[in-house]
Short mmCIF file of C-alpha atoms and ligand atoms in Angstrom, two decimals:
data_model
loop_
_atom_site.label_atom_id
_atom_site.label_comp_id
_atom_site.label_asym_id
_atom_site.label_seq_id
_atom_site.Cartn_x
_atom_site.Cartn_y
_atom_site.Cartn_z
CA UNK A 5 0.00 0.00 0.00
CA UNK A 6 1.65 3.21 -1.27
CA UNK A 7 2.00 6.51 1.50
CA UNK A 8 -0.37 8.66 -0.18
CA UNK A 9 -3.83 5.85 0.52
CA UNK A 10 -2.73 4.66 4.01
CA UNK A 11 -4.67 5.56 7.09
CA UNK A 12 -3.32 7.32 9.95
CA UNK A 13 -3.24 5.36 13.78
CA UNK A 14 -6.96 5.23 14.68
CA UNK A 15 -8.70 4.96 17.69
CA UNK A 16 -11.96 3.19 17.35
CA UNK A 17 -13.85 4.61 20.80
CA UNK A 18 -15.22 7.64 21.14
CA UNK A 19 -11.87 8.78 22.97
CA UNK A 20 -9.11 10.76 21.87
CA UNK A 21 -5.85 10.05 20.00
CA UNK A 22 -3.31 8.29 21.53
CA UNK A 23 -0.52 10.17 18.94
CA UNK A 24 -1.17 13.26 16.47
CA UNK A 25 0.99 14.28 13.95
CA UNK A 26 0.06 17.46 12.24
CA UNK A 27 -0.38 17.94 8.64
CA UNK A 28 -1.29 21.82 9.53
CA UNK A 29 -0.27 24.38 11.03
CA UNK A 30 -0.81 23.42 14.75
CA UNK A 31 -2.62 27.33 15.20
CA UNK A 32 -4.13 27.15 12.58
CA UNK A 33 -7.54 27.94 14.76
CA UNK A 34 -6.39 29.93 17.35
CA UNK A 35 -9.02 31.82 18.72
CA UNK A 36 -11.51 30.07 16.60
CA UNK A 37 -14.88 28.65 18.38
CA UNK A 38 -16.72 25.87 16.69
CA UNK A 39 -20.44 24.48 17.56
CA UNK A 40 -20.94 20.93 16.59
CA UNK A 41 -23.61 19.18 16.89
CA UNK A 42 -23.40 15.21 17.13
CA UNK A 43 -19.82 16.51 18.30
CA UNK A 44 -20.28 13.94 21.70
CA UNK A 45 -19.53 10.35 19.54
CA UNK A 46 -18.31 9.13 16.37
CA UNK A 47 -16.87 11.49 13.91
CA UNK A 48 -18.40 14.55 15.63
CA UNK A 49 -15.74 13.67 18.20
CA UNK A 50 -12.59 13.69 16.52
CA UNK A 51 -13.82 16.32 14.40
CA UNK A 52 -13.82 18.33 17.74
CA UNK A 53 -10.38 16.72 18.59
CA UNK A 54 -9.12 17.85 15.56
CA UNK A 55 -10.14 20.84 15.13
CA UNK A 56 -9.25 21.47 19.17
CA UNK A 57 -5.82 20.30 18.42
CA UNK A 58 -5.63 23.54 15.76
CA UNK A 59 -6.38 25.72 18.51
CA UNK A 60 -10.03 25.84 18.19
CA UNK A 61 -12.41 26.08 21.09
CA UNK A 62 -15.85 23.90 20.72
CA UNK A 63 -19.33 23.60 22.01
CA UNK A 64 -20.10 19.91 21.33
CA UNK A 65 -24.10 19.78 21.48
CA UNK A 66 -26.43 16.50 21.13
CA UNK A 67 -29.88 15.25 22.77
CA UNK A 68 -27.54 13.52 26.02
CA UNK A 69 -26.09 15.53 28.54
CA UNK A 70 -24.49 12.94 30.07
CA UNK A 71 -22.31 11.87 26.59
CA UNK A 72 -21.26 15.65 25.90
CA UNK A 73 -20.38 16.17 29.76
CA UNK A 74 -17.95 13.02 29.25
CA UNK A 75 -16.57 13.37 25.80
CA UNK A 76 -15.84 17.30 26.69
CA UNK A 77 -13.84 16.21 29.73
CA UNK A 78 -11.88 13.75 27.31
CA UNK A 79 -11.19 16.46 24.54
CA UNK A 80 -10.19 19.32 27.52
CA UNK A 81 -7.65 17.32 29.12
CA UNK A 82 -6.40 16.04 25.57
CA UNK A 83 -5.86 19.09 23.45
CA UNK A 84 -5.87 21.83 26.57
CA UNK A 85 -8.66 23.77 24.78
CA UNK A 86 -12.05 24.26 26.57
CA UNK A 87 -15.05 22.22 25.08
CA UNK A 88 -18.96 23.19 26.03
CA UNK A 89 -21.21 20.51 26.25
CA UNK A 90 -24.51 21.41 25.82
CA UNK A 91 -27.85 19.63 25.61
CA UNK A 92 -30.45 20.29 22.24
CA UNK A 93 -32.40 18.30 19.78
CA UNK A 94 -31.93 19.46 16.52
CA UNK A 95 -35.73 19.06 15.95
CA UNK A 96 -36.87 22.04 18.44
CA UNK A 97 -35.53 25.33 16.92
CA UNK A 98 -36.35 26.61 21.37
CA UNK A 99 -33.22 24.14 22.35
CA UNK A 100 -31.11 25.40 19.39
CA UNK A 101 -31.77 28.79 20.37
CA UNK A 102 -30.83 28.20 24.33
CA UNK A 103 -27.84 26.15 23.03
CA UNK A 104 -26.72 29.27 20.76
CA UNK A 105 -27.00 31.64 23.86
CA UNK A 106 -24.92 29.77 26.42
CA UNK A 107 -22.16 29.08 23.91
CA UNK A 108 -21.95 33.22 23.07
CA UNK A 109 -22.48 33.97 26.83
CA UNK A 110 -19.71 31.88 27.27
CA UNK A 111 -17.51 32.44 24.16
CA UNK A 112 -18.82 35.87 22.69
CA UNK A 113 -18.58 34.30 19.03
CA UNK A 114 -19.30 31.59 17.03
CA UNK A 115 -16.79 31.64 14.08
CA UNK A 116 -17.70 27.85 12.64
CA UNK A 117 -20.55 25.69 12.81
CA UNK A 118 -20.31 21.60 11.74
CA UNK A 119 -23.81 20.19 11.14
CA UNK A 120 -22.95 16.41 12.41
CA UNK A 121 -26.56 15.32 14.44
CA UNK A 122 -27.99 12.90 12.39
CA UNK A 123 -29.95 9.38 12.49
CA UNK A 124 -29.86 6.05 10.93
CA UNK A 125 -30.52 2.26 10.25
CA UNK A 126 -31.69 0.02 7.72
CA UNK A 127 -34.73 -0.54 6.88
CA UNK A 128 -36.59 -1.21 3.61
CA UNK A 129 -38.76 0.80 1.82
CA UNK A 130 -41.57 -1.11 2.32
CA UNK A 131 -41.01 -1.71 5.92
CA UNK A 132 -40.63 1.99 6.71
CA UNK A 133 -43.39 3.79 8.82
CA UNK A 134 -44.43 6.68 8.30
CA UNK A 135 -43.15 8.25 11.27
CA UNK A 136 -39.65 6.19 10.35
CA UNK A 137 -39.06 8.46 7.52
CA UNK A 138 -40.47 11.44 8.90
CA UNK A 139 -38.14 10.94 11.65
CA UNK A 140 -34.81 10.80 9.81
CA UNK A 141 -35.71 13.73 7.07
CA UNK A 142 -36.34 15.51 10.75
CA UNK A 143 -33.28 15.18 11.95
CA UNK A 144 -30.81 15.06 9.23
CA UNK A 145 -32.33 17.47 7.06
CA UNK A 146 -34.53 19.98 9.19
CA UNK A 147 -32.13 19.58 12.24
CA UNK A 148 -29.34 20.69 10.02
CA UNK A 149 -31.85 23.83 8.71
CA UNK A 150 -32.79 24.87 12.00
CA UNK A 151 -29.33 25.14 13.50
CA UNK A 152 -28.17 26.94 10.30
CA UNK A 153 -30.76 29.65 10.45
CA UNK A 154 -30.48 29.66 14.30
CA UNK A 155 -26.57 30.52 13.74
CA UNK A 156 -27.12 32.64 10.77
CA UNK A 157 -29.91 34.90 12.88
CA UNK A 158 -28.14 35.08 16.32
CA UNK A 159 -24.39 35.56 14.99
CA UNK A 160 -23.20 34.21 11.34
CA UNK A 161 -25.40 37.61 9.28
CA UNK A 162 -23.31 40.15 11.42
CA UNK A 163 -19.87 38.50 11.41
CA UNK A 164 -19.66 36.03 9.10
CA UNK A 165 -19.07 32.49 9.19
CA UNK A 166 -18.20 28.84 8.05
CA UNK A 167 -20.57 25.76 7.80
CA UNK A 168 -19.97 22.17 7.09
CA UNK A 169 -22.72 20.13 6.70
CA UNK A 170 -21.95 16.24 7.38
CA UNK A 171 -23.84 14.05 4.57
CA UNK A 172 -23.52 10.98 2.73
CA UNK A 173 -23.01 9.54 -0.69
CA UNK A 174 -26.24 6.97 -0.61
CA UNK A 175 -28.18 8.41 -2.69
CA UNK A 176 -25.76 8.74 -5.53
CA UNK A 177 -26.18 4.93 -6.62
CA UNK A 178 -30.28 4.89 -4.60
CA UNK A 179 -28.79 2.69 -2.05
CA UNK A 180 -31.36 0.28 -1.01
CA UNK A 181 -32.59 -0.16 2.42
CA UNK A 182 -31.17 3.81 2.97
CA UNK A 183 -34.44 5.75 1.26
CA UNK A 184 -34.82 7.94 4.03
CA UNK A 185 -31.51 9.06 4.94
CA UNK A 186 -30.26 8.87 1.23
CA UNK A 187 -33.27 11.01 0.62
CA UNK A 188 -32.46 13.57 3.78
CA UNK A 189 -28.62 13.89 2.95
CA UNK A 190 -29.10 14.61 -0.75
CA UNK A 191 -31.68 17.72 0.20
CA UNK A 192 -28.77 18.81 3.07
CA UNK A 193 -26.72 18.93 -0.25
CA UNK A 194 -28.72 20.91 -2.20
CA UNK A 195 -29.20 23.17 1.19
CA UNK A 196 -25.69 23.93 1.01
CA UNK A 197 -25.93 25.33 -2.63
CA UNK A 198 -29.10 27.29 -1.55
CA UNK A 199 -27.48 28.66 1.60
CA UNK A 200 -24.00 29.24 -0.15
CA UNK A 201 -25.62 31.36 -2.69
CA UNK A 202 -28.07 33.16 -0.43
CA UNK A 203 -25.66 33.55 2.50
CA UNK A 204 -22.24 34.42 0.07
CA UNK A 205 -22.72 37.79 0.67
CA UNK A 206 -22.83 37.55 4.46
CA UNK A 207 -19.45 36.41 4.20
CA UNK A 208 -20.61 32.78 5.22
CA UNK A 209 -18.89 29.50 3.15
CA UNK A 210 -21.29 26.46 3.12
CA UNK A 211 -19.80 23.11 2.29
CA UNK A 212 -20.99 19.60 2.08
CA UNK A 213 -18.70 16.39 3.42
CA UNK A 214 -19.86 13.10 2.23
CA UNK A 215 -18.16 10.47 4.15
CA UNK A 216 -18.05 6.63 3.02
CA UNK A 217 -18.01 3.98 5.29
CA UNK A 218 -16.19 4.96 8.09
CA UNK A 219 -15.06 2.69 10.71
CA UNK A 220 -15.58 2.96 14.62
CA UNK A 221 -18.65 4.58 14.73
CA UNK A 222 -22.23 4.11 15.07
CA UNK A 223 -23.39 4.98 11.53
CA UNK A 224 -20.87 1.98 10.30
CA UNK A 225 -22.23 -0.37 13.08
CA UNK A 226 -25.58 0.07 12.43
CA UNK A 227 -25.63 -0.34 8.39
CA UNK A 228 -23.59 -3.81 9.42
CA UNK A 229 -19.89 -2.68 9.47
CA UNK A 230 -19.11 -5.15 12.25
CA UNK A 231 -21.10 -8.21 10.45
CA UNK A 232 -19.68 -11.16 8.21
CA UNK A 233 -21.67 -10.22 5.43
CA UNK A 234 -19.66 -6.85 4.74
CA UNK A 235 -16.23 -8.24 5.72
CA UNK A 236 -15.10 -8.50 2.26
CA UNK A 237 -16.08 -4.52 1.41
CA UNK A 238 -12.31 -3.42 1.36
CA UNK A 239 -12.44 -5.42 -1.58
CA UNK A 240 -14.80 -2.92 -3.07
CA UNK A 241 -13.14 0.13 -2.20
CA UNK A 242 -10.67 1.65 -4.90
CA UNK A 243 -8.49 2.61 -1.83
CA UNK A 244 -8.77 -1.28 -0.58
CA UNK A 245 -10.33 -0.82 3.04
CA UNK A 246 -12.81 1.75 4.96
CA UNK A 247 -11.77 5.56 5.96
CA UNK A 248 -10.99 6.65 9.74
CA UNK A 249 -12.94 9.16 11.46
CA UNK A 250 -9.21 11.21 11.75
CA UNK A 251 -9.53 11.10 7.71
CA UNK A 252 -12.71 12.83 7.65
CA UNK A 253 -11.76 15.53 10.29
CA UNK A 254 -9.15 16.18 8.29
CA UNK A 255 -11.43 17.15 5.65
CA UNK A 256 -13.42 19.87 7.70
CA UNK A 257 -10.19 20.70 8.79
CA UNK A 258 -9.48 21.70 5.42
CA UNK A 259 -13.07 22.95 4.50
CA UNK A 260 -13.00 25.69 7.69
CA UNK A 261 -9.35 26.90 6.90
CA UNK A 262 -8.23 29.61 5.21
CA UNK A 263 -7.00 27.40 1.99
CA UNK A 264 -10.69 26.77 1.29
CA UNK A 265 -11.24 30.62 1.80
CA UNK A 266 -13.18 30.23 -1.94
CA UNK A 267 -14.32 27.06 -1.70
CA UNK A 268 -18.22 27.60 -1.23
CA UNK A 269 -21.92 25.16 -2.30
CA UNK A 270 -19.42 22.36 -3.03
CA UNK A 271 -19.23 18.43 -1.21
CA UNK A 272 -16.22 17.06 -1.04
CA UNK A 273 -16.33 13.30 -0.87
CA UNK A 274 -14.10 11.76 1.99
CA UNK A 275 -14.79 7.47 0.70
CA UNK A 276 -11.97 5.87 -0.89
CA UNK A 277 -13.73 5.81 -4.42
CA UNK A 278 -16.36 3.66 -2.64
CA UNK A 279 -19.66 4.85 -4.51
CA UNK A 280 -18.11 4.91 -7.57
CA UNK A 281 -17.80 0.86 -7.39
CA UNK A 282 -19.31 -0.02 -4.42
CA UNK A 283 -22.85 -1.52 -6.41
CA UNK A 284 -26.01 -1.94 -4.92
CA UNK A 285 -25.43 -5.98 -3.84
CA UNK A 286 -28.93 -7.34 -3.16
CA UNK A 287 -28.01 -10.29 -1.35
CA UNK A 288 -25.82 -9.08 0.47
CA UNK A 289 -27.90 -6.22 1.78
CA UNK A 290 -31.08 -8.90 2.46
CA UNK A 291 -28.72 -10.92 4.34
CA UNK A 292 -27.59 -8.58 6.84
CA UNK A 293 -31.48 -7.44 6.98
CA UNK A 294 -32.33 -10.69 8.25
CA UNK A 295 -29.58 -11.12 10.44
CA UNK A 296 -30.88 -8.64 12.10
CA UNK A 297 -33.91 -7.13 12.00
CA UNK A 298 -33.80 -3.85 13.43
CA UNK A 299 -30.03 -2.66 12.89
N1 LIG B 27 -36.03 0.10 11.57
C1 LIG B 27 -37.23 0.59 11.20
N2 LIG B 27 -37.87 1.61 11.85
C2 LIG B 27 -37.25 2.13 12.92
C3 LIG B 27 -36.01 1.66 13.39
C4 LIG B 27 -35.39 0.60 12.65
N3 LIG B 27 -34.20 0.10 13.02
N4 LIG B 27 -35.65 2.39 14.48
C5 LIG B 27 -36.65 3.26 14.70
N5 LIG B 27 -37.61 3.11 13.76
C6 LIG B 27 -38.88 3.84 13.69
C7 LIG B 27 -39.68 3.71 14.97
O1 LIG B 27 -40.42 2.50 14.99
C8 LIG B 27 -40.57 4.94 14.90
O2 LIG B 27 -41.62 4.78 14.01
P1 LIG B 27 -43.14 4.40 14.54
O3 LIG B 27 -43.53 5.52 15.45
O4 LIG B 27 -43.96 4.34 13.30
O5 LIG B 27 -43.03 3.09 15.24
C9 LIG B 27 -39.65 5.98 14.24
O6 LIG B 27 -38.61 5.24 13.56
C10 LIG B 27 -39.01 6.92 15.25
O7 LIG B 27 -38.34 6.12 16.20
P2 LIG B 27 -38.00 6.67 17.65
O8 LIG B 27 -37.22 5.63 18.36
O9 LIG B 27 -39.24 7.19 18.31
O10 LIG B 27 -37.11 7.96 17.26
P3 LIG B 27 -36.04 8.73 18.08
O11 LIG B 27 -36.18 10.14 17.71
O12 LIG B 27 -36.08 8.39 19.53
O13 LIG B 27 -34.65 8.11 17.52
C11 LIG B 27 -33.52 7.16 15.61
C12 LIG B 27 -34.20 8.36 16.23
C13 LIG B 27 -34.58 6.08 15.32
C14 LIG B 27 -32.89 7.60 14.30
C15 LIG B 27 -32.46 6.53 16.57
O14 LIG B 27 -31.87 5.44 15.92
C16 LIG B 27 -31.38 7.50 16.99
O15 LIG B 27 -31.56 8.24 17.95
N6 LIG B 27 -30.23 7.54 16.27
C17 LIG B 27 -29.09 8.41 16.54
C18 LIG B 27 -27.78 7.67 16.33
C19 LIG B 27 -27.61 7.16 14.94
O16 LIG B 27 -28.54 6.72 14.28
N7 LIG B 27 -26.35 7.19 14.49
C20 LIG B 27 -26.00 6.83 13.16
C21 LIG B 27 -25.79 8.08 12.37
S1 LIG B 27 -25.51 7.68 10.70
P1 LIG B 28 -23.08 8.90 15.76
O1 LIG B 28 -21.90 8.80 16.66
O2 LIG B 28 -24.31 8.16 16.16
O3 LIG B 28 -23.42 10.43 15.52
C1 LIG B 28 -24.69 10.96 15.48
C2 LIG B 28 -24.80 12.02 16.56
O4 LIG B 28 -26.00 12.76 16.39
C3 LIG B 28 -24.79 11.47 17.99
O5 LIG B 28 -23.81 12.17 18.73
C4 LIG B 28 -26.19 11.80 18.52
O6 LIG B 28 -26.11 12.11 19.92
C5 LIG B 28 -26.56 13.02 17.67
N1 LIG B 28 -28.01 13.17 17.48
C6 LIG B 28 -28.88 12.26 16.98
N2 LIG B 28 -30.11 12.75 16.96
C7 LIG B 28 -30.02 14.03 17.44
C8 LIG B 28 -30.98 15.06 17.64
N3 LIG B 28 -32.27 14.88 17.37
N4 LIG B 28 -30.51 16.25 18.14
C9 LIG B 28 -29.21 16.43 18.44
N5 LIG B 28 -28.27 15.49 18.25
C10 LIG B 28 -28.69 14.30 17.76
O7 LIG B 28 -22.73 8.38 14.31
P2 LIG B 28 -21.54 8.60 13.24
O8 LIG B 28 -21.54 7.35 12.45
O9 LIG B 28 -20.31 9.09 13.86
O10 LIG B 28 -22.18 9.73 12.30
C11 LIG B 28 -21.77 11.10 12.32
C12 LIG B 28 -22.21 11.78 11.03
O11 LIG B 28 -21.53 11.18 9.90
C13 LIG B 28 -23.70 11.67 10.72
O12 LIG B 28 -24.15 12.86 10.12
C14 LIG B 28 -23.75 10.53 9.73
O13 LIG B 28 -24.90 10.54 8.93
C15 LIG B 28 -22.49 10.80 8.94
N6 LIG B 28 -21.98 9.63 8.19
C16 LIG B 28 -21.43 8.58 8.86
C17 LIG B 28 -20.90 7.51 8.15
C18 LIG B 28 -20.25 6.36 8.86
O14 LIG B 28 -19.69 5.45 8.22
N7 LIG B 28 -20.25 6.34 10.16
C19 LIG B 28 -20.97 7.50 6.74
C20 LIG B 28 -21.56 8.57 6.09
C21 LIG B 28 -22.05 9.64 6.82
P3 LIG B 28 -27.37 11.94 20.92
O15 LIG B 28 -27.86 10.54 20.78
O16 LIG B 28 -26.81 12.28 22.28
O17 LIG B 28 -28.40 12.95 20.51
#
């Protein structure tokens, strides 16, 4: 495996690095405060790390208290950068809004926001409920509206700032068993070219980052990363194997610097090549329905 398509040492619990070696400037984001929501697990949490390593102070926000509260006291005493944890659901604009107040009581600014919250499993079309689908387009999709408009109103319209909206490449092939979060990441896409056009003159960049299947985390648990029946997906990916959450914190590393300064309503893909082979496998997908019922 050549330098350029290996993955950096990984941790696969929602803790923090054991070694980092920068690629960036290490202040790059001095003074810089970032909100992230979903920023308690997964890749919300080494985005944090990351982007707390640069420099960067953070509010990491998500429905449980009790997850932020811990992973904040991880990323403090890791990086030496202070970390917020507050409490919302991205589905009631009122705990947005009281989230959004604490962190500029606390901060005075808000200079980068990473739309992260999201929800997931598999589940076929046919077997979806109503309220299944509703549910997911909720919080994906509307979550990642309402804390955009929250941040735009309260700070981002009089100073300026930088989103990046976490999303996914499912619907690009109409992965099956993924309607309704294939169908709630594509509109966050096109909600980043609305928003980047509308907001461009506020001084506010809007990206998208599609991640593929990245290991350690929920989202790659749930849609069977840990099962038999995808063991054999490295195969599949151009880059031979699955990306680290480190890899895609890099990438909103990049996106909120100043070398994406004109970088605005794009999505920059963080997968290894995977959609671009990685087919819609039928069996596979029924088999790891039926293993399990509801991922
Ligand atoms: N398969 C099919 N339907 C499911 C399901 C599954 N695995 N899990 C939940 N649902 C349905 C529920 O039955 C309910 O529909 P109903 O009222 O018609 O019965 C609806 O989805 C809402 O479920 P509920 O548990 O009330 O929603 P919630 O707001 O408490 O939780 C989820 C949201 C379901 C997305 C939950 O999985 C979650 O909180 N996820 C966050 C973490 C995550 O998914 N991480 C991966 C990110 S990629
Ligand atoms: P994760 O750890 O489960 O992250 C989801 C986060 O969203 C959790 O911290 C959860 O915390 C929070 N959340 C869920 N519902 C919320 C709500 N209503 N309000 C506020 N916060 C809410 O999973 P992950 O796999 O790391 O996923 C992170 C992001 O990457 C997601 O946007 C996901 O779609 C995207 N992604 C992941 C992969 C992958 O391979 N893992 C691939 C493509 C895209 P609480 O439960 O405390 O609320």
């Amino acid at each position: 495996m050549s330098a350029t398509s290996s993955s950096p040492q990984e941790v696969d619990t929602d803790d923090c690095l054991l070694n980092y070696s920068y690629i960036f400037r290490d202040d790059m984001l001095k003074d810089k405060v970032a909100f992230i929501t979903g920023g308690g697990s997964g890749i919300g949490f080494r985005i944090a790390e990351i982007l707390m390593r640069h420099g960067c102070q953070t509010v990491i926000a998500s429905r449980s208290l009790e997850r932020v509260q811990a992973s904040a006291k991880k990323l403090s005493a890791a990086t030496g950068q202070r970390c917020l944890p507050v409490s919302l659901d991205v589905r009631q604009p009122v705990t947005i809004n009281a989230a959004v107040e604490e962190t500029l009581q606390k901060f005075a600014k808000i200079d980068i926001l990473i739309n992260g919250a999201a929800g997931n499993f598999l589940c076929p079309a046919s077997g979806l409920s109503f309220n299944a689908f509703k549910t997911v387009l909720e919080i994906d999709t509307i979550g990642t509206f309402n804390t955009s408009k929250v941040l735009y109103q309260k700070w981002f319209k009089e100073h300026g700032g930088i989103i990046v909206n976490i999303t996914a490449t499912l619907s690009y092939r109409g992965q099956i068993l993924q309607v309704h979060a294939g169908s709630a990441k594509a509109a966050i896409d096109a909600m980043t070219r609305h928003l980047a056009a509308e907001w461009g003159p506020d001084n506010i960049r809007i990206n998208s980052l599609a991640p593929g299947p990245i290991s350690g985390t929920e989202g790659f648990w749930k849609l069977g990363g840990l099962t038999k029946a995808v063991a054999s997906l490295d195969k599949l990916i151009p880059l031979q194997r699955v990306g680290t959450k480190s890899e895609v914190a890099h990438g909103v590393l990049y996106l909120v610097s100043p070398a994406a300064s004109y970088v605005t309503g794009a999505t920059l893909v963080i997968d290894g090549g995977h959609w671009l082979t990685g087919a819609n496998n039928l069996s596979v997908m029924q088999a790891l329905l039926q293993k399990s019922a509801r991922l």
